[in-house]
Coordinates of C-alpha atoms in Angstrom, one line a residue:
Chain A
M1 CA 0.1 0.1 -0.1
N2 CA 1.5 3.3 -0.8
F3 CA 1.2 6.8 0.6
R4 CA -1.7 7.9 -1.6
H5 CA -3.7 4.8 -0.7
C6 CA -3.1 5.4 3.1
L7 CA -4.2 9.0 2.8
L8 CA -7.3 8.0 0.8
S9 CA -8.3 5.5 3.5
L10 CA -7.8 8.0 6.4
L11 CA -9.8 10.6 4.6
L12 CA -12.8 8.1 4.0
F13 CA -12.7 6.9 7.8
A14 CA -12.8 10.5 8.9
T15 CA -15.8 11.4 6.6
A16 CA -17.7 8.2 7.7
T17 CA -16.9 8.9 11.5
A18 CA -18.2 12.4 11.0
T19 CA -21.3 11.3 9.5
A20 CA -22.1 9.0 12.2
R21 CA -21.5 11.4 14.6
A22 CA -24.0 13.9 13.1
Q23 CA -26.7 11.3 13.9
A24 CA -28.2 11.1 17.5
V25 CA -28.1 8.2 19.8
I26 CA -30.5 7.1 22.5
E27 CA -29.4 4.7 25.2
G28 CA -31.0 3.4 28.4
R29 CA -32.7 0.7 29.9
V30 CA -36.3 -0.7 30.0
K31 CA -37.8 -2.1 33.1
L32 CA -38.8 -5.6 32.2
P33 CA -41.3 -7.8 33.9
K34 CA -39.6 -10.4 36.3
T35 CA -41.6 -13.3 35.0
H36 CA -40.4 -15.5 32.1
S37 CA -42.2 -17.8 29.8
T38 CA -41.5 -21.5 30.4
P39 CA -43.1 -23.5 28.0
V40 CA -44.3 -26.9 28.8
M41 CA -44.5 -29.4 26.0
N42 CA -47.6 -31.7 25.5
K43 CA -46.0 -35.1 24.7
R44 CA -49.3 -37.2 25.7
Y45 CA -49.9 -38.9 22.4
E46 CA -46.5 -39.0 21.0
I47 CA -45.4 -42.4 21.0
V48 CA -41.7 -41.7 21.0
T49 CA -40.4 -38.5 22.6
A50 CA -37.0 -37.3 23.1
G51 CA -35.6 -36.1 26.5
G52 CA -34.6 -32.6 27.4
V53 CA -36.6 -29.5 28.3
L54 CA -37.6 -26.4 26.4
A55 CA -35.5 -23.4 26.6
P56 CA -37.3 -20.7 28.6
N57 CA -38.0 -17.3 27.1
P58 CA -36.6 -14.5 29.2
P59 CA -38.6 -11.2 28.9
V60 CA -37.2 -8.6 26.5
A61 CA -38.6 -5.3 25.0
V62 CA -38.8 -3.8 21.8
V63 CA -37.7 -0.1 21.7
Y64 CA -38.5 2.1 18.8
L65 CA -38.7 5.7 17.6
A66 CA -42.2 6.6 16.7
G67 CA -42.7 9.3 14.0
A68 CA -43.1 9.7 10.3
F69 CA -40.4 8.2 8.3
P70 CA -40.0 7.5 4.7
K71 CA -40.8 4.1 3.5
P72 CA -37.8 1.8 2.8
T73 CA -36.9 1.6 -0.9
N74 CA -35.6 -2.1 -0.7
A75 CA -37.7 -4.7 1.2
A76 CA -35.8 -6.0 4.1
V77 CA -35.6 -9.7 4.8
A78 CA -35.6 -11.3 8.3
Q79 CA -35.8 -14.8 9.7
I80 CA -37.6 -16.6 12.6
A81 CA -36.4 -20.0 12.7
Q82 CA -37.9 -23.3 14.3
K83 CA -35.2 -24.9 16.2
D84 CA -35.5 -27.3 19.1
L85 CA -39.3 -26.9 18.9
M86 CA -39.2 -23.1 19.6
F87 CA -39.2 -19.9 17.6
V88 CA -35.9 -18.2 17.4
P89 CA -36.1 -15.5 18.2
A90 CA -39.3 -15.5 20.1
L91 CA -40.0 -11.8 19.3
L92 CA -39.0 -10.1 16.1
P93 CA -39.6 -6.4 15.4
V94 CA -39.7 -5.7 11.7
Q95 CA -40.5 -2.6 9.6
V96 CA -43.7 -2.7 7.5
G97 CA -43.0 -4.4 4.2
T98 CA -40.3 -6.8 5.6
K99 CA -40.3 -10.3 4.2
V100 CA -39.8 -12.7 7.1
E101 CA -38.7 -16.3 6.2
F102 CA -39.4 -19.3 8.5
P103 CA -36.5 -21.9 8.1
N104 CA -37.3 -25.2 9.9
L105 CA -34.2 -26.3 11.6
D106 CA -35.7 -29.3 13.4
N107 CA -35.9 -32.9 12.1
A108 CA -39.6 -32.8 12.4
Y109 CA -42.6 -31.0 10.5
H110 CA -43.7 -27.7 11.8
N111 CA -47.0 -25.8 10.5
I112 CA -46.7 -22.2 11.4
F113 CA -49.8 -20.0 11.1
S114 CA -51.3 -16.8 12.4
Y115 CA -54.9 -15.6 13.0
S116 CA -53.7 -12.1 14.0
P117 CA -55.8 -9.4 12.2
P118 CA -52.7 -7.7 10.7
K119 CA -51.5 -11.0 9.1
R120 CA -53.3 -14.2 8.8
F121 CA -51.6 -17.1 7.1
D122 CA -51.0 -20.9 7.3
L123 CA -47.7 -22.2 5.9
G124 CA -48.8 -25.7 6.1
R125 CA -46.4 -28.6 7.0
Y126 CA -42.9 -28.3 5.6
R127 CA -39.7 -29.9 6.0
S128 CA -36.3 -28.6 7.0
D129 CA -34.9 -28.8 3.4
E130 CA -37.9 -27.0 1.9
K131 CA -36.8 -24.6 -0.8
P132 CA -37.6 -21.8 -1.3
L133 CA -37.8 -21.0 2.4
P134 CA -41.5 -20.5 3.5
A135 CA -41.9 -16.8 3.9
Q136 CA -44.5 -14.0 4.6
V137 CA -44.4 -10.2 3.8
F138 CA -45.7 -8.2 6.7
D139 CA -47.3 -5.2 5.3
V140 CA -49.8 -4.1 8.0
P141 CA -48.5 -2.5 11.4
G142 CA -49.4 -4.4 14.5
L143 CA -48.7 -7.4 16.6
V144 CA -48.8 -10.9 14.8
T145 CA -48.7 -14.0 17.1
L146 CA -47.2 -16.9 15.5
R147 CA -48.2 -20.5 16.4
C148 CA -47.5 -24.2 15.3
D149 CA -50.5 -26.4 14.5
I150 CA -48.4 -29.4 15.7
H151 CA -46.7 -28.3 18.6
E152 CA -49.1 -26.4 20.9
H153 CA -46.6 -24.9 23.0
M154 CA -44.8 -22.9 20.3
R155 CA -45.6 -19.2 20.3
G156 CA -43.8 -16.5 18.8
L157 CA -44.3 -12.6 18.1
V158 CA -43.8 -10.3 15.0
L159 CA -44.1 -6.6 16.0
V160 CA -44.7 -4.8 12.7
L161 CA -43.6 -1.3 13.1
E162 CA -43.8 1.8 10.8
T163 CA -40.4 3.1 11.8
P164 CA -36.9 1.8 10.7
H165 CA -35.4 2.9 14.0
F166 CA -36.0 0.0 16.6
M167 CA -34.2 -2.7 18.4
T168 CA -34.7 -5.5 21.0
T169 CA -33.4 -4.9 24.3
D170 CA -31.0 -7.4 26.0
T171 CA -32.5 -9.4 28.7
D172 CA -31.5 -6.9 31.4
G173 CA -33.4 -4.3 29.4
H174 CA -30.4 -2.4 28.0
F175 CA -30.8 -0.7 24.5
Q176 CA -28.8 1.7 22.3
L177 CA -30.4 3.1 19.2
T178 CA -28.1 4.7 17.0
N179 CA -28.2 6.8 13.8
L180 CA -31.3 8.5 14.7
P181 CA -32.3 11.7 12.9
P182 CA -32.7 15.0 15.0
G183 CA -36.0 16.2 15.9
Q184 CA -38.9 15.6 18.2
F185 CA -40.1 12.1 18.5
K186 CA -41.7 9.6 20.9
L187 CA -39.6 7.0 22.1
K188 CA -41.6 3.7 22.7
A189 CA -40.9 0.4 24.4
W190 CA -43.1 -2.5 23.7
V191 CA -42.9 -4.6 26.8
S192 CA -46.0 -6.9 26.3
S193 CA -49.3 -6.9 24.4
Q194 CA -50.8 -5.2 27.3
S195 CA -48.0 -2.7 27.9
T196 CA -46.2 -0.1 25.8
L197 CA -44.2 2.6 27.4
E198 CA -43.5 5.9 25.8
I199 CA -41.7 9.1 26.5
P200 CA -41.1 12.2 24.3
V201 CA -37.6 12.9 23.2
D202 CA -35.9 15.9 21.5
L203 CA -32.8 14.6 19.5
K204 CA -30.1 16.8 18.6
T205 CA -27.3 16.3 16.2
N206 CA -24.2 14.6 17.7
S207 CA -26.0 14.0 21.0
V208 CA -26.3 11.0 23.1
L209 CA -29.6 10.9 25.2
H210 CA -29.9 8.6 28.2
V211 CA -33.5 7.3 28.8
N212 CA -34.8 4.8 31.2
L213 CA -38.3 3.4 30.8
P214 CA -40.4 3.9 32.9
Chain B
M1 CA -75.7 -30.4 33.2
K2 CA -77.0 -26.9 33.1
R3 CA -74.0 -25.4 34.8
L4 CA -71.7 -27.1 32.4
L5 CA -73.7 -25.8 29.5
V6 CA -73.5 -22.2 30.8
I7 CA -69.9 -22.4 31.4
C8 CA -69.5 -23.8 27.9
C9 CA -71.6 -21.0 26.3
W10 CA -69.8 -18.3 28.3
L11 CA -66.5 -19.6 27.1
V12 CA -67.5 -19.8 23.5
A13 CA -68.9 -16.2 23.7
L14 CA -65.7 -15.0 25.3
T15 CA -63.5 -16.8 22.6
V16 CA -65.1 -15.1 19.7
R17 CA -64.1 -11.7 20.8
L18 CA -61.3 -10.5 18.7
D19 CA -58.9 -9.7 21.7
A20 CA -59.7 -13.1 23.2
E21 CA -56.7 -14.7 21.5
D22 CA -54.4 -12.6 23.6
C23 CA -56.5 -13.2 26.7
F24 CA -56.3 -16.9 26.3
D25 CA -52.5 -16.8 25.9
R26 CA -52.3 -15.0 29.2
V27 CA -54.5 -17.6 30.8
N28 CA -52.1 -20.1 29.4
E29 CA -49.3 -18.4 31.2
W30 CA -51.1 -18.1 34.4
L31 CA -51.8 -21.8 34.2
T32 CA -48.1 -22.6 33.9
F33 CA -46.2 -23.2 37.1
T34 CA -42.5 -23.6 37.5
A35 CA -40.2 -24.7 40.5
C36 CA -36.6 -25.2 41.4
H37 CA -35.2 -23.0 38.6
D38 CA -37.6 -24.2 35.9
L39 CA -36.6 -27.8 36.6
I40 CA -40.2 -28.6 37.4
R41 CA -42.8 -27.3 35.0
T42 CA -46.4 -28.0 35.0
R43 CA -49.2 -26.8 32.8
V44 CA -52.9 -27.1 33.1
S45 CA -54.8 -26.8 30.0
G46 CA -58.1 -27.9 28.6
L47 CA -61.0 -28.4 26.0
M48 CA -64.5 -27.5 26.2
D49 CA -66.8 -29.2 23.7
L50 CA -70.4 -28.3 22.8
E51 CA -71.7 -31.2 20.5
G52 CA -75.1 -31.7 18.7
Y53 CA -76.2 -34.8 16.9
A54 CA -79.1 -35.5 14.7
F55 CA -79.5 -39.1 13.3
T56 CA -81.7 -41.9 12.0
Q57 CA -82.2 -44.8 14.7
P58 CA -80.5 -46.8 15.6
A59 CA -78.0 -44.3 16.8
P60 CA -74.7 -44.9 15.0
G61 CA -71.3 -45.7 16.4
L62 CA -70.9 -45.1 20.1
L63 CA -73.9 -42.7 20.7
Y64 CA -76.2 -43.8 23.3
T65 CA -79.8 -42.6 23.2
D66 CA -83.1 -43.9 22.0
D67 CA -83.9 -40.4 20.6
N68 CA -82.9 -39.3 17.2
K69 CA -80.9 -36.1 18.5
L70 CA -78.6 -35.7 21.1
F71 CA -76.8 -32.7 22.9
N72 CA -73.5 -33.3 24.5
S73 CA -71.0 -31.0 26.5
R74 CA -67.6 -32.0 27.7
L75 CA -65.0 -30.4 29.9
T76 CA -61.7 -31.8 29.6
L77 CA -58.7 -30.8 31.7
F78 CA -55.1 -31.8 31.1
L79 CA -52.0 -31.6 33.3
D80 CA -48.7 -31.9 31.6
A81 CA -45.6 -31.8 34.0
Q82 CA -42.0 -32.0 32.9
L83 CA -39.8 -33.0 35.9
G84 CA -36.2 -32.3 34.6
P85 CA -35.1 -33.3 31.2
H86 CA -36.0 -37.1 31.6
V87 CA -39.2 -37.4 33.4
Y88 CA -42.6 -36.3 32.0
A89 CA -46.0 -36.9 33.5
F90 CA -49.7 -36.2 32.3
A91 CA -53.2 -36.7 33.3
Q92 CA -56.6 -36.1 31.7
G93 CA -59.9 -35.5 33.7
R94 CA -63.4 -35.1 32.2
V95 CA -66.8 -33.9 33.2
D96 CA -69.3 -35.2 30.6
R97 CA -72.3 -37.4 30.0
G98 CA -70.3 -40.4 29.9
F99 CA -67.1 -41.4 28.0
D100 CA -69.0 -41.7 24.7
P101 CA -71.9 -39.1 24.1
S102 CA -75.0 -40.4 25.7
D103 CA -78.2 -39.0 27.3
S104 CA -77.3 -40.1 30.8
S105 CA -76.3 -37.7 33.7
E106 CA -73.3 -35.7 34.2
Q107 CA -70.1 -37.5 35.5
A108 CA -66.4 -36.7 36.3
R109 CA -63.7 -39.1 35.5
A110 CA -59.8 -39.4 35.6
D111 CA -59.4 -40.8 32.1
E112 CA -55.7 -40.8 31.9
Y113 CA -52.6 -40.6 34.0
A114 CA -49.2 -41.7 33.4
L115 CA -45.5 -41.2 34.1
R116 CA -43.0 -41.4 31.3
I117 CA -39.2 -41.7 31.8
T118 CA -36.9 -41.0 29.0
P119 CA -33.3 -41.8 30.1
W120 CA -31.6 -40.7 26.8
D121 CA -32.2 -37.5 25.0
D122 CA -32.4 -39.0 21.6
G123 CA -35.4 -41.0 22.5
R124 CA -34.0 -44.4 22.0
F125 CA -35.9 -45.6 24.8
N126 CA -39.2 -44.5 26.8
L127 CA -40.8 -46.4 29.6
Q128 CA -44.4 -45.3 30.6
V129 CA -46.7 -46.5 33.2
G130 CA -50.2 -45.6 34.1
K131 CA -53.6 -45.4 32.3
F132 CA -53.1 -44.1 28.8
A133 CA -54.1 -44.5 25.1
T134 CA -53.1 -47.6 23.0
V135 CA -49.6 -47.5 21.1
V136 CA -51.8 -49.3 18.3
G137 CA -52.4 -47.5 15.0
N138 CA -52.2 -43.8 14.3
W139 CA -55.6 -42.4 15.2
V140 CA -54.7 -41.8 19.0
E141 CA -52.7 -38.9 18.1
R142 CA -55.7 -37.0 16.8
H143 CA -58.6 -38.5 18.7
Q144 CA -59.1 -35.3 20.8
S145 CA -61.7 -33.0 19.3
W146 CA -59.3 -30.1 18.5
E147 CA -57.2 -32.4 16.3
N148 CA -59.8 -34.7 14.9
P149 CA -61.1 -33.1 11.7
F150 CA -64.4 -35.1 12.4
V151 CA -66.9 -35.1 15.2
T152 CA -66.9 -38.9 15.5
A153 CA -64.2 -41.5 15.3
P154 CA -63.3 -43.8 12.3
L155 CA -65.5 -46.9 12.0
P156 CA -63.1 -49.5 13.5
Y157 CA -63.1 -47.5 16.7
E158 CA -66.8 -47.2 17.2
N159 CA -68.9 -49.7 15.3
T160 CA -70.1 -52.2 17.8
T161 CA -70.1 -55.9 16.7
A162 CA -71.9 -58.9 18.1
I163 CA -69.1 -59.5 20.8
Y164 CA -70.6 -59.2 24.2
D165 CA -67.8 -59.3 26.8
A166 CA -70.2 -59.8 29.8
E167 CA -71.6 -63.1 28.7
A168 CA -70.6 -65.9 26.3
P169 CA -73.3 -66.9 23.6
A170 CA -75.3 -69.9 24.7
S171 CA -74.9 -71.2 21.0
A172 CA -73.8 -70.3 17.6
Q173 CA -77.4 -69.5 16.8
D174 CA -77.4 -67.2 19.8
F175 CA -74.3 -65.5 18.3
V176 CA -75.4 -64.8 14.8
G177 CA -79.0 -63.9 15.7
A178 CA -80.3 -60.4 16.4
R179 CA -78.9 -58.5 19.1
T180 CA -81.4 -58.0 21.9
D181 CA -79.3 -56.4 24.5
P182 CA -78.8 -52.6 24.7
K183 CA -75.9 -51.3 22.4
Y184 CA -73.7 -50.5 25.3
E185 CA -73.3 -54.2 26.1
Y186 CA -71.6 -54.8 22.6
C187 CA -67.9 -53.9 21.7
P188 CA -66.3 -52.4 18.7
V189 CA -62.9 -54.0 17.7
I190 CA -61.1 -51.1 19.1
W191 CA -63.0 -49.0 21.6
G192 CA -61.9 -45.4 20.9
P193 CA -58.4 -44.6 22.2
S194 CA -58.5 -47.6 24.6
Y195 CA -57.2 -45.8 27.8
A196 CA -56.4 -49.1 29.5
T197 CA -53.9 -49.5 32.5
G198 CA -50.5 -50.8 32.1
A199 CA -47.0 -50.1 31.0
S200 CA -45.4 -49.4 27.6
I201 CA -41.9 -49.1 26.4
S202 CA -41.0 -47.3 23.2
G203 CA -38.3 -45.6 21.1
R204 CA -36.7 -44.5 18.1
L205 CA -33.8 -45.9 16.3
G206 CA -33.0 -44.0 13.1
K207 CA -35.9 -44.1 10.6
F208 CA -37.7 -46.8 12.7
D209 CA -39.6 -46.6 16.0
Y210 CA -41.2 -49.4 18.2
A211 CA -43.6 -49.4 20.9
A212 CA -44.9 -52.2 23.0
E213 CA -47.5 -52.3 25.8
M214 CA -48.8 -54.5 28.5
K215 CA -52.4 -53.5 29.4
N216 CA -55.1 -54.9 31.8
A217 CA -57.8 -54.9 29.2
T218 CA -58.1 -55.8 25.6
L219 CA -58.5 -53.2 22.6
S220 CA -62.2 -53.9 22.4
S221 CA -62.8 -53.5 26.1
R222 CA -65.3 -50.9 27.3
P223 CA -64.2 -47.8 29.2
D224 CA -65.3 -49.2 32.5
S225 CA -62.7 -51.9 32.1
W226 CA -59.7 -49.6 31.7
S227 CA -59.2 -49.0 35.2
A228 CA -57.1 -51.4 37.2
T229 CA -59.5 -51.2 40.1
Q230 CA -62.1 -52.8 37.9
V231 CA -60.0 -55.3 35.8
G232 CA -56.7 -56.6 37.1
F233 CA -53.8 -58.0 35.4
Q234 CA -54.5 -61.7 35.7
H235 CA -55.1 -61.8 31.9
P236 CA -53.0 -59.0 30.3
T237 CA -53.1 -57.8 26.7
L238 CA -49.9 -57.4 24.8
S239 CA -49.8 -54.9 22.0
G240 CA -47.0 -53.5 19.8
R241 CA -46.5 -51.3 16.9
L242 CA -43.5 -51.0 14.6
G243 CA -43.1 -47.8 12.6
F244 CA -41.1 -46.7 9.6
R245 CA -40.6 -43.0 8.8
P246 CA -38.5 -42.4 5.7
N247 CA -39.0 -38.8 6.0
E248 CA -41.3 -36.4 7.7
M249 CA -43.9 -36.7 5.1
W250 CA -44.4 -40.6 5.4
N251 CA -45.2 -42.6 8.4
L252 CA -46.0 -46.3 8.1
G253 CA -46.6 -48.8 10.8
V254 CA -47.7 -52.3 11.7
S255 CA -49.5 -53.1 14.8
A256 CA -50.5 -56.3 16.6
S257 CA -52.4 -57.0 19.7
D258 CA -53.5 -60.1 21.5
G259 CA -55.5 -60.5 24.8
P260 CA -58.6 -61.9 26.4
Y261 CA -61.7 -59.9 25.8
Y262 CA -64.2 -61.4 28.3
L263 CA -65.0 -59.6 31.6
A264 CA -64.6 -61.7 34.9
E265 CA -68.5 -62.0 35.1
A266 CA -68.6 -63.9 31.8
Q267 CA -66.8 -66.8 33.6
R268 CA -69.9 -68.6 34.6
S269 CA -71.2 -68.6 31.0
L270 CA -68.0 -70.2 29.5
P271 CA -68.0 -73.9 28.5
L272 CA -66.9 -76.0 31.3
G273 CA -63.1 -76.3 31.6
H274 CA -62.3 -73.1 29.9
S275 CA -61.3 -69.8 31.3
L276 CA -61.2 -66.1 30.4
G277 CA -57.8 -66.4 29.0
D278 CA -58.9 -68.9 26.5
Y279 CA -61.0 -66.5 24.5
R280 CA -58.9 -63.8 23.0
E281 CA -59.1 -60.9 20.6
L282 CA -56.3 -60.8 18.0
V283 CA -55.6 -57.6 16.1
L284 CA -53.4 -57.2 13.3
G285 CA -53.1 -53.5 12.0
Q286 CA -51.5 -51.5 9.2
D287 CA -51.5 -47.7 9.2
L288 CA -50.1 -45.0 6.9
S289 CA -50.0 -41.4 7.1
F290 CA -48.9 -38.7 4.8
A291 CA -48.7 -34.8 5.1
W292 CA -47.4 -32.2 2.7
H293 CA -48.2 -28.5 3.1
H294 CA -52.1 -28.2 3.6
F295 CA -52.8 -31.8 2.8
Q296 CA -52.9 -34.7 5.2
L297 CA -53.9 -38.4 4.6
W298 CA -54.2 -41.2 7.1
A299 CA -55.3 -44.8 6.5
E300 CA -55.7 -47.8 8.9
C301 CA -56.7 -51.4 8.2
Y302 CA -57.3 -53.9 11.1
E303 CA -57.9 -57.6 10.7
V304 CA -59.5 -58.9 13.8
R305 CA -60.2 -62.4 15.1
F306 CA -62.3 -63.0 18.3
D307 CA -62.1 -66.6 19.5
V308 CA -65.9 -67.0 20.4
P309 CA -67.2 -70.0 22.9
R310 CA -69.3 -72.4 21.0
V311 CA -68.6 -70.7 17.7
G312 CA -65.1 -70.6 16.8
N313 CA -63.1 -67.9 15.2
A314 CA -65.2 -64.8 14.4
D315 CA -63.2 -62.8 11.8
T316 CA -63.8 -59.2 10.7
L317 CA -61.9 -56.5 8.7
A318 CA -62.2 -52.9 9.2
Y319 CA -60.6 -50.0 7.5
Y320 CA -60.7 -46.3 6.5
L321 CA -59.0 -43.8 4.5
E322 CA -59.2 -40.2 5.7
A323 CA -58.1 -37.0 4.1
K324 CA -58.2 -33.4 5.2
Y325 CA -57.3 -30.3 3.3
K326 CA -56.9 -26.7 4.6
F327 CA -58.7 -24.5 2.0
T328 CA -57.7 -21.1 3.8
P329 CA -55.6 -20.6 7.0
Q330 CA -59.1 -21.0 8.9
L331 CA -61.3 -23.4 6.8
F332 CA -60.6 -26.9 6.4
G333 CA -62.4 -29.8 4.9
A334 CA -62.1 -33.6 5.3
V335 CA -63.8 -36.7 3.9
R336 CA -63.3 -40.4 5.3
W337 CA -64.3 -43.7 3.7
N338 CA -64.8 -46.5 6.2
Q339 CA -65.9 -50.2 5.7
Q340 CA -66.1 -53.2 7.9
L341 CA -66.7 -56.8 6.6
F342 CA -67.6 -59.7 8.6
A343 CA -66.7 -63.4 7.8
N344 CA -69.0 -66.2 8.1
V345 CA -69.2 -68.4 11.2
P346 CA -71.0 -71.6 11.8
D347 CA -74.6 -70.9 12.4
G348 CA -75.5 -73.8 14.5
L349 CA -77.8 -75.3 12.1
G350 CA -75.1 -76.9 9.8
G351 CA -74.6 -73.9 7.7
A352 CA -72.8 -70.5 7.9
A353 CA -73.7 -67.0 8.4
S354 CA -72.0 -63.7 8.6
W355 CA -71.7 -62.7 12.4
G356 CA -72.2 -59.1 11.6
R357 CA -73.9 -56.8 8.9
N358 CA -71.2 -55.5 6.4
L359 CA -71.2 -51.8 6.1
W360 CA -69.7 -48.8 4.6
R361 CA -69.8 -45.2 5.7
I362 CA -68.6 -41.9 4.2
D363 CA -68.1 -39.2 6.6
T364 CA -67.5 -35.4 5.3
A365 CA -66.6 -32.6 7.4
L366 CA -66.0 -28.8 7.3
G367 CA -64.2 -27.1 9.9
Y368 CA -63.4 -23.5 10.7
R369 CA -61.1 -22.1 13.3
F370 CA -62.4 -18.7 14.4
T371 CA -59.4 -18.1 16.6
A372 CA -56.4 -20.2 17.8
H373 CA -58.7 -21.0 20.7
L374 CA -62.2 -21.6 19.0
Q375 CA -63.1 -24.2 16.3
G376 CA -66.4 -25.3 14.9
K377 CA -67.0 -28.3 12.9
V378 CA -70.0 -29.7 10.9
Q379 CA -70.1 -33.4 10.0
Y380 CA -72.3 -35.4 7.6
S381 CA -72.2 -39.1 7.5
L382 CA -74.0 -41.6 5.3
Q383 CA -74.0 -45.2 6.4
C384 CA -75.1 -48.3 4.5
E385 CA -75.4 -51.7 6.0
N386 CA -75.5 -54.6 3.5
S387 CA -77.0 -53.4 0.2
G388 CA -80.7 -52.5 0.7
A389 CA -81.7 -49.0 0.2
S390 CA -83.6 -49.1 3.5
D391 CA -80.3 -49.7 5.2
F392 CA -79.0 -46.3 4.9
G393 CA -78.5 -44.3 8.0
H394 CA -77.7 -40.6 8.2
L395 CA -76.0 -38.6 10.9
V396 CA -75.6 -34.9 11.2
A397 CA -73.3 -33.3 13.9
A398 CA -72.0 -30.1 14.9
Q399 CA -69.2 -29.4 17.5
F400 CA -67.7 -26.1 18.9
T401 CA -64.5 -26.4 20.8
V402 CA -62.8 -24.0 23.0
R403 CA -59.1 -24.9 23.7
F404 CA -57.3 -23.1 26.6

């Protein structure tokens, strides 16, 4: 690498860093419920069952910036897998218009369906090597509950949002939303179907806002 | 009965509300209990069924009424418990008007309870003890109202034959003659899911699976016999199934069962020098299932032999072919062809006669899942015994099920 290349790389890095800093950041913590979901599998009429227990689902929240944002030009693609007879992840936030694929990573059939008003579908029974991957486009905002017609305990959620600025907290409730535009918005935290917390925020360029919910 | 009906109607009304789905999910979470850092997990769940039947007499299958219509409600509660990674237990209790729909009074029963030990994670071996459904065939896994595309069971599981387990026939003529006792006294070749008491072993080895059980009562035995307090293990029934699953789509199996079918009270009517263990029901079965996307297919065929005192071997063949298709995410349809054929036995007059009426039945059903917790089904069945037009029987049934 010669001197000119080094100089060019340094200039590009400096420009990128300056652009990132021009955007606002919100970080903080959402108070999560203490209870966690521990599914119990119905094995009553399975002649042969494997050992082991289903992994518990610790509570997490989805934090997002609500406001009027332009629609994405390119449709995003996300995945919810069925692995070890569970949805992974159990909660997936997506922007309106996102295509969600449902790969089956188990050695058994699954039959994913939803009767939620924003998206009703039934993918039928499909194998782990199914191609193309069964998928659905989520084009109406709202909460979609996923279930499996074969495994009664399986339950997953897709939270369809109108904003591109969202993330899932960690299991302690910590979050950091980056690359946010300056302006006045509402910061919301979806904790459960019964509870969405919100707080108005005023974002300024190159600022880092600390917010705890509630 | 009225209280149960009111609870059923209230649950149905609650479930059709749009936000009920979320409400039921929360109920589900409330009914799940954990302890010892999630090592012990228990869950209570249930089914609430409201059923109506209208039919031509005699009432078909295992419906018990002299009327030509019947209303039945049923509350089923399940307990599933996972005790660490290797121990699983379950129980089923019911409040209804008898194990099979009838016009008798309300009763509560513990229908199933079992403990299962799975020492290895790969499922190569399971040991189960308790009172639980048979390992024979493939209908058991969809016999509950939520999974069954129909309201009634396939023909082999509900069509009563001339086998009367409380008393041996006095002669061959008596056996092939017209039935005079109430229908409940007679047995089908397999009585529903056959929740008899005993122990089973099962496991999966690659694409093969196996299951074997020793139960206190044979497959044709009535629900009253399934409890170990009613029928002991002096004359156990042995059953087994070998399965082959080449991939997720196909499941093929062969089953066999052998056990004495007479109740203890029949001893006094048996020929001298013979005991209950001498008269057995032998069942050979083949089953098949296929599933692909929104289509499912099941078939079972049973060749059954009853060793009947003073008659000899009474053979019958019963089979069905059942298909289900989901037209939309919530609407499904199903059709089932059933047939049972009876062999001839000596009639006691020097000739031979069939020991039952050959029959076929076609079942059709439409179902709709209003929510993930409420399902409605309607069924129409046309049954024909022998070949005369007057032998046609009709059944219309409707069933609403709330699952929680």
